[in-house]
Tab-separated table of C-alpha atoms in Angstrom:
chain	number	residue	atom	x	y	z
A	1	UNK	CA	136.109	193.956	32.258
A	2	UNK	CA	137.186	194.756	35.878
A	3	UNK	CA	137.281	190.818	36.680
A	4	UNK	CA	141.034	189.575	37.011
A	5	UNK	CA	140.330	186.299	38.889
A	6	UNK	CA	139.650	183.008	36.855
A	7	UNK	CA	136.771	181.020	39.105
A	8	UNK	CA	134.700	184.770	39.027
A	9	UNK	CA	135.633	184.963	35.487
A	10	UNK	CA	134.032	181.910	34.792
A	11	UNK	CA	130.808	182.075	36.327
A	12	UNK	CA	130.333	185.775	35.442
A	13	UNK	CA	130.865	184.375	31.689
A	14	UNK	CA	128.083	181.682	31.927
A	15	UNK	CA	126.126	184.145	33.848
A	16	UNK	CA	126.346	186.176	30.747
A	17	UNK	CA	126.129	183.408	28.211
A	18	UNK	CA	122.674	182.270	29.859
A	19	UNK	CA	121.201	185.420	29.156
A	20	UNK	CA	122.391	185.801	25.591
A	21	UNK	CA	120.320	182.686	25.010
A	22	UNK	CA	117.717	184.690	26.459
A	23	UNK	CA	117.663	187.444	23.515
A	24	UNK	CA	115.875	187.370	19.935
A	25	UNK	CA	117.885	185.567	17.311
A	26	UNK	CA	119.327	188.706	15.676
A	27	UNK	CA	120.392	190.198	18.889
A	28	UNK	CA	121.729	186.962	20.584
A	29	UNK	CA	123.940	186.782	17.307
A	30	UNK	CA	125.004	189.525	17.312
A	31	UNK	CA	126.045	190.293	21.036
A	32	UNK	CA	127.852	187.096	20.278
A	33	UNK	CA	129.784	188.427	18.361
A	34	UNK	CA	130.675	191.905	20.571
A	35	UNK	CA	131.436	189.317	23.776
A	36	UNK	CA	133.725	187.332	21.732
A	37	UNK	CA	135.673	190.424	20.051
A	38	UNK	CA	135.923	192.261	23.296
A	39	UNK	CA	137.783	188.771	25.067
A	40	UNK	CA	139.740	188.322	22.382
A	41	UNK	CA	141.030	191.725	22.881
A	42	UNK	CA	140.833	191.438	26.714
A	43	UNK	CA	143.401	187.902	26.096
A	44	UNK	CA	145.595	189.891	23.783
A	45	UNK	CA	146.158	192.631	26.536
A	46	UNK	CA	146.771	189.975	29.014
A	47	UNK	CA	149.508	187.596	27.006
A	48	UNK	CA	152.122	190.189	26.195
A	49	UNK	CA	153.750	188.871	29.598
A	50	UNK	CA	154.347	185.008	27.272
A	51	UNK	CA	154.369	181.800	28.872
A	52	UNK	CA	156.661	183.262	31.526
A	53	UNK	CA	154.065	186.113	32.888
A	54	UNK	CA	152.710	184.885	36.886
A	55	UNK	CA	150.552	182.343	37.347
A	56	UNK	CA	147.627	184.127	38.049
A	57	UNK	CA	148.027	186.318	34.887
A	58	UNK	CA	148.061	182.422	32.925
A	59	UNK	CA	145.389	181.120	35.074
A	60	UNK	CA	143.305	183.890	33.959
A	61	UNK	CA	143.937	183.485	30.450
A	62	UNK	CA	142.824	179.514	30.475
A	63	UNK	CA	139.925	180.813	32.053
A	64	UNK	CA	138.908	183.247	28.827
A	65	UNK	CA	139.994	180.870	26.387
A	66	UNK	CA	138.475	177.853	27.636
A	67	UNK	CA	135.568	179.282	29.904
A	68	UNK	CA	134.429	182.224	27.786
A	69	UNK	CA	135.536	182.718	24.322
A	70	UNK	CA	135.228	178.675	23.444
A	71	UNK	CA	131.898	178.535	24.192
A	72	UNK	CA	130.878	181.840	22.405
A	73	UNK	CA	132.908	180.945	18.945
A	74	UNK	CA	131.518	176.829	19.621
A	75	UNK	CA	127.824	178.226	19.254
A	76	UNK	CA	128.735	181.035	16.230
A	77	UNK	CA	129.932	178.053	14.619
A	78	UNK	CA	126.729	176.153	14.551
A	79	UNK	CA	125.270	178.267	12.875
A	80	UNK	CA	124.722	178.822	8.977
A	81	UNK	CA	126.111	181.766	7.102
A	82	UNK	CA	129.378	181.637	8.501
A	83	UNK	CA	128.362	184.296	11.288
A	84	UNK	CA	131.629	184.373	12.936
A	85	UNK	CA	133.380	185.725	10.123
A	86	UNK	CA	134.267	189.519	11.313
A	87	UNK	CA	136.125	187.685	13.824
A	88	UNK	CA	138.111	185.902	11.468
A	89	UNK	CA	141.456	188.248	11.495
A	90	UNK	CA	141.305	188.755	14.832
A	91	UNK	CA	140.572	185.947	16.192
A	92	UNK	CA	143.876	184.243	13.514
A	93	UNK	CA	145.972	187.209	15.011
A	94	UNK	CA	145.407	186.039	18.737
A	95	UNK	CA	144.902	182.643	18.827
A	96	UNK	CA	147.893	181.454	16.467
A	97	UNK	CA	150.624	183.309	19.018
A	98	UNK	CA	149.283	181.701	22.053
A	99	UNK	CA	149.639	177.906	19.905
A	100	UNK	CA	153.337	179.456	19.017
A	101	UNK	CA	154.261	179.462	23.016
A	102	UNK	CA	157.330	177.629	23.561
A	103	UNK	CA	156.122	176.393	26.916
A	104	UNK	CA	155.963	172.756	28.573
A	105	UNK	CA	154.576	174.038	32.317
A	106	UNK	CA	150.994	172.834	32.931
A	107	UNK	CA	149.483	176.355	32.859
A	108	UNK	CA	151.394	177.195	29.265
A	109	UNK	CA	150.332	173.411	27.682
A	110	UNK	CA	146.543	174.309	28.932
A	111	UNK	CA	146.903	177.838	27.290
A	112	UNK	CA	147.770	176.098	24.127
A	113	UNK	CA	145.254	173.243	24.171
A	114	UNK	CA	142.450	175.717	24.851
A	115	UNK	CA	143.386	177.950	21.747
A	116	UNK	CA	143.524	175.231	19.360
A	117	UNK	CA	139.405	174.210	20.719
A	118	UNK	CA	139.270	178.058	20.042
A	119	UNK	CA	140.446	178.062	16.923
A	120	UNK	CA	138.814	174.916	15.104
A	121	UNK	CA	135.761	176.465	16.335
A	122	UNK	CA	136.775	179.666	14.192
A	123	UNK	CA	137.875	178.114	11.591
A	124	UNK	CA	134.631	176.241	11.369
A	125	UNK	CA	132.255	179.603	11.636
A	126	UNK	CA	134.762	181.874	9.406
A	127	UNK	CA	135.477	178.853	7.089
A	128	UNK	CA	135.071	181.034	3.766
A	129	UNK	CA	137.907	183.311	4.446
A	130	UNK	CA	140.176	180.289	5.800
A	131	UNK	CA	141.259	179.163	2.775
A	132	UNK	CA	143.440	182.640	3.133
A	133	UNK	CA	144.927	181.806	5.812
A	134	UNK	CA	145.805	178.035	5.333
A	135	UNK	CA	149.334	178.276	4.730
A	136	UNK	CA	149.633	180.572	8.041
A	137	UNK	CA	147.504	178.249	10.382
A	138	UNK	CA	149.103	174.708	9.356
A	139	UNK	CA	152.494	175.971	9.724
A	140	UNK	CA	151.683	176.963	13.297
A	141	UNK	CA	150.239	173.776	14.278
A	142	UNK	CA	152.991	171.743	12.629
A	143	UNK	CA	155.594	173.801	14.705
A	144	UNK	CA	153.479	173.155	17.210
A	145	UNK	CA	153.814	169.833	17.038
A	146	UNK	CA	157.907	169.497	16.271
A	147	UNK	CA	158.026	171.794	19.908
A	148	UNK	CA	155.958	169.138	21.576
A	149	UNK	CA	157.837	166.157	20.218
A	150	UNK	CA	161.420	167.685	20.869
A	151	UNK	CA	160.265	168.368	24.561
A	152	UNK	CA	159.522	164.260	24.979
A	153	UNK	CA	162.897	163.263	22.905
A	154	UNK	CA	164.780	165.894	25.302
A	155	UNK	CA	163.101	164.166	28.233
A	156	UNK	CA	163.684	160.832	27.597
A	157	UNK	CA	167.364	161.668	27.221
A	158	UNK	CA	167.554	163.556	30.421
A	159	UNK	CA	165.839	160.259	31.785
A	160	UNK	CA	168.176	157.959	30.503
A	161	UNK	CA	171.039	160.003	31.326
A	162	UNK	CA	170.680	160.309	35.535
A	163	UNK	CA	168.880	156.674	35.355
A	164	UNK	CA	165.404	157.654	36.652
A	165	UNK	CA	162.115	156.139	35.932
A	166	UNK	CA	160.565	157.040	33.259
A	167	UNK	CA	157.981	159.511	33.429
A	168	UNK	CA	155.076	159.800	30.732
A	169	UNK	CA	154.456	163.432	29.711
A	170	UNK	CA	150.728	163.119	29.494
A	171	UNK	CA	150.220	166.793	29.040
A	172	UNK	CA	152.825	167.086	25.987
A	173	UNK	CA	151.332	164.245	24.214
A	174	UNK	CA	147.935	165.532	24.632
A	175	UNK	CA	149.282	168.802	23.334
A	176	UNK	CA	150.528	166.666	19.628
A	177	UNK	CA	147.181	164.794	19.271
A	178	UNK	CA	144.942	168.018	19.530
A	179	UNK	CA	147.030	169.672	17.200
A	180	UNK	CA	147.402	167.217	15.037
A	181	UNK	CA	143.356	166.812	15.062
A	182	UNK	CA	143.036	170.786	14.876
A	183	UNK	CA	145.175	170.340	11.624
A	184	UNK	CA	142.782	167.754	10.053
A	185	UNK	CA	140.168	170.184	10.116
A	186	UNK	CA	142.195	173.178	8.733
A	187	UNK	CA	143.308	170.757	6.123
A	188	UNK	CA	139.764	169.987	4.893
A	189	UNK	CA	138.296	173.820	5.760
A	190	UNK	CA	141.202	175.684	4.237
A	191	UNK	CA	141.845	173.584	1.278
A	192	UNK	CA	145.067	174.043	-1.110
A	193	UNK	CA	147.180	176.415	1.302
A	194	UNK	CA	147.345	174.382	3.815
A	195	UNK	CA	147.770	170.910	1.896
A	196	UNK	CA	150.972	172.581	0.069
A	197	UNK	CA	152.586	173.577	3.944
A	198	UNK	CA	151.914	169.934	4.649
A	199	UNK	CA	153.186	168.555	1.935
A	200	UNK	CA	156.450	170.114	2.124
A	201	UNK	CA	156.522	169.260	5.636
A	202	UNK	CA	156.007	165.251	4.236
A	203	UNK	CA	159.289	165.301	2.318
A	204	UNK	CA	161.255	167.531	3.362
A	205	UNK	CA	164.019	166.560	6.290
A	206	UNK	CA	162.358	166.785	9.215
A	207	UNK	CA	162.408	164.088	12.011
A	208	UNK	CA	160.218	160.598	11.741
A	209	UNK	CA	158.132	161.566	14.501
A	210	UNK	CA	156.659	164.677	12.717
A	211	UNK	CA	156.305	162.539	9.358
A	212	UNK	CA	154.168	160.180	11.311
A	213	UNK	CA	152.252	163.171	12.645
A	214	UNK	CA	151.514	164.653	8.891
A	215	UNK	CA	150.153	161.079	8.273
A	216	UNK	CA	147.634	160.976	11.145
A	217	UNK	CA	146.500	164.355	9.883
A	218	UNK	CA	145.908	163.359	6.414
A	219	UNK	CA	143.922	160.446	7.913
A	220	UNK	CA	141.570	162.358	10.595
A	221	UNK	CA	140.868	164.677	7.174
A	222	UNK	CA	140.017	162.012	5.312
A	223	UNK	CA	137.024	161.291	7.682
A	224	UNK	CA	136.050	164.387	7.926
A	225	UNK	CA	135.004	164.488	4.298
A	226	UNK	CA	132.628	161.821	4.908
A	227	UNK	CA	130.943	163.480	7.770
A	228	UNK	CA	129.106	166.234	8.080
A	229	UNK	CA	128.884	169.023	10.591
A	230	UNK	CA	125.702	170.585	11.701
A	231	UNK	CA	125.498	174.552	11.763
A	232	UNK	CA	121.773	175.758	13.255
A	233	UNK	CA	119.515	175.568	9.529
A	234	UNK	CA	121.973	174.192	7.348
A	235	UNK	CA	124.020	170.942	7.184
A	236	UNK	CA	127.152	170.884	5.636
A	237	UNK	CA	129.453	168.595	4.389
A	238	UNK	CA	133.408	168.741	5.150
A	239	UNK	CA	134.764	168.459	1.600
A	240	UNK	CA	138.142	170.314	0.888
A	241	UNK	CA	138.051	173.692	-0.979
């Protein structure tokens, strides 16, 4: 709680992580659970400043998304009876703000990548409630995606305009293809309420570029419901709901 530096942050959270593995079954679950609701709360206190807060503030913040909360709602998700779903609401309410962030600086793309690992692994260990929340979760990730594909078409044009070399925006097209992927599994996990956002998306009048992007979802789904996903005792298979 009193750690506001990201490389202490980080080992201090796989110190802790280590010794949750350390616990009985019932306890290790559960104190899962109290570490990942207490940083979620922790990264909602410390992301009212927005993509424009200091860059130690944002540093910290990839370091509890990526370093601490990932791999706390990654192992809750593994394992059967949906066990991360009291973190469901909470989780939707931090997580889908941070994706909203209107940001193309390196520390405000890694902010966004990170929640979008967070939240396919909440999705995945809340799935039963999900299919709520569909609707609210695509949308985000589609905007998400029209953001990152008007930042490139604004660059190439500022490119073309002063005659430089053109520059590939690795981070910003990393930044469409997670999303994109994050939105094959909400597709299959939340079902009907999400399928209806992206189908409006497909014809309504939005650019070509985010048409192409609703078709790579519906294509990383469609391989999802032939695999199956592994969580602890129980196998699963992705099907929609």
């Amino acid at each position: 709680r009193t750690c506001d530096s990201a490389l202490p942050l980080l080992i201090l959270s796989k110190a802790r992580y280590s010794l949750i593995e350390c616990l009985p079954p019932q306890e290790m679950n559960t104190l899962r659970r109290n570490s990942a609701s207490a940083m979620l709360n922790r990264i909602l206190k410390s992301s009212h400043g927005g993509p424009g807060a200091k860059d130690e503030t944002l540093e910290l913040l990839c370091a509890m998304l990526g370093g601490s909360l990932q791999p706390l709602l990654h192992k809750l998700a593994q394992l059967p009876d949906a066990n991360a779903m009291e973190l469901g609401r909470q989780g939707l309410s931090v997580l889908l703000p941070l994706i909203r962030w209107d940001s193309n600086t390196r520390y405000g793309r890694r902010i966004q990548v990170a929640s979008m690992a967070c939240l396919t692994s909440l999705m995945m260990g809340a799935y039963p409630m999900m299919i709520r929340h569909g609707g609210k979760i695509m949308s985000e990730l589609l905007s998400c995606v029209g953001r990152a594909q008007r930042d490139l078409q604004i660059q190439k044009k500022v490119q073309s305009r002063i005659g430089t070399a053109k520059k590939v925006d690795h981070d910003t097209k990393a930044i469409i293809l997670v999303a994109a992927h994050t939105a094959s599994v909400a597709l299959v996990l939340c079902g009907k309420s999400a399928d209806e956002v992206l189908t409006n998306v497909e014809h309504g009048s939005y650019s070509t570029e985010l048409g192409n992007s609703c078709s790579l979802i519906r294509r990383c789904s469609e391989r999802h419901n032939s695999q199956t996903f592994n969580t602890g005792s129980v196998v699963y298979t992705m099907q929609p709901t």
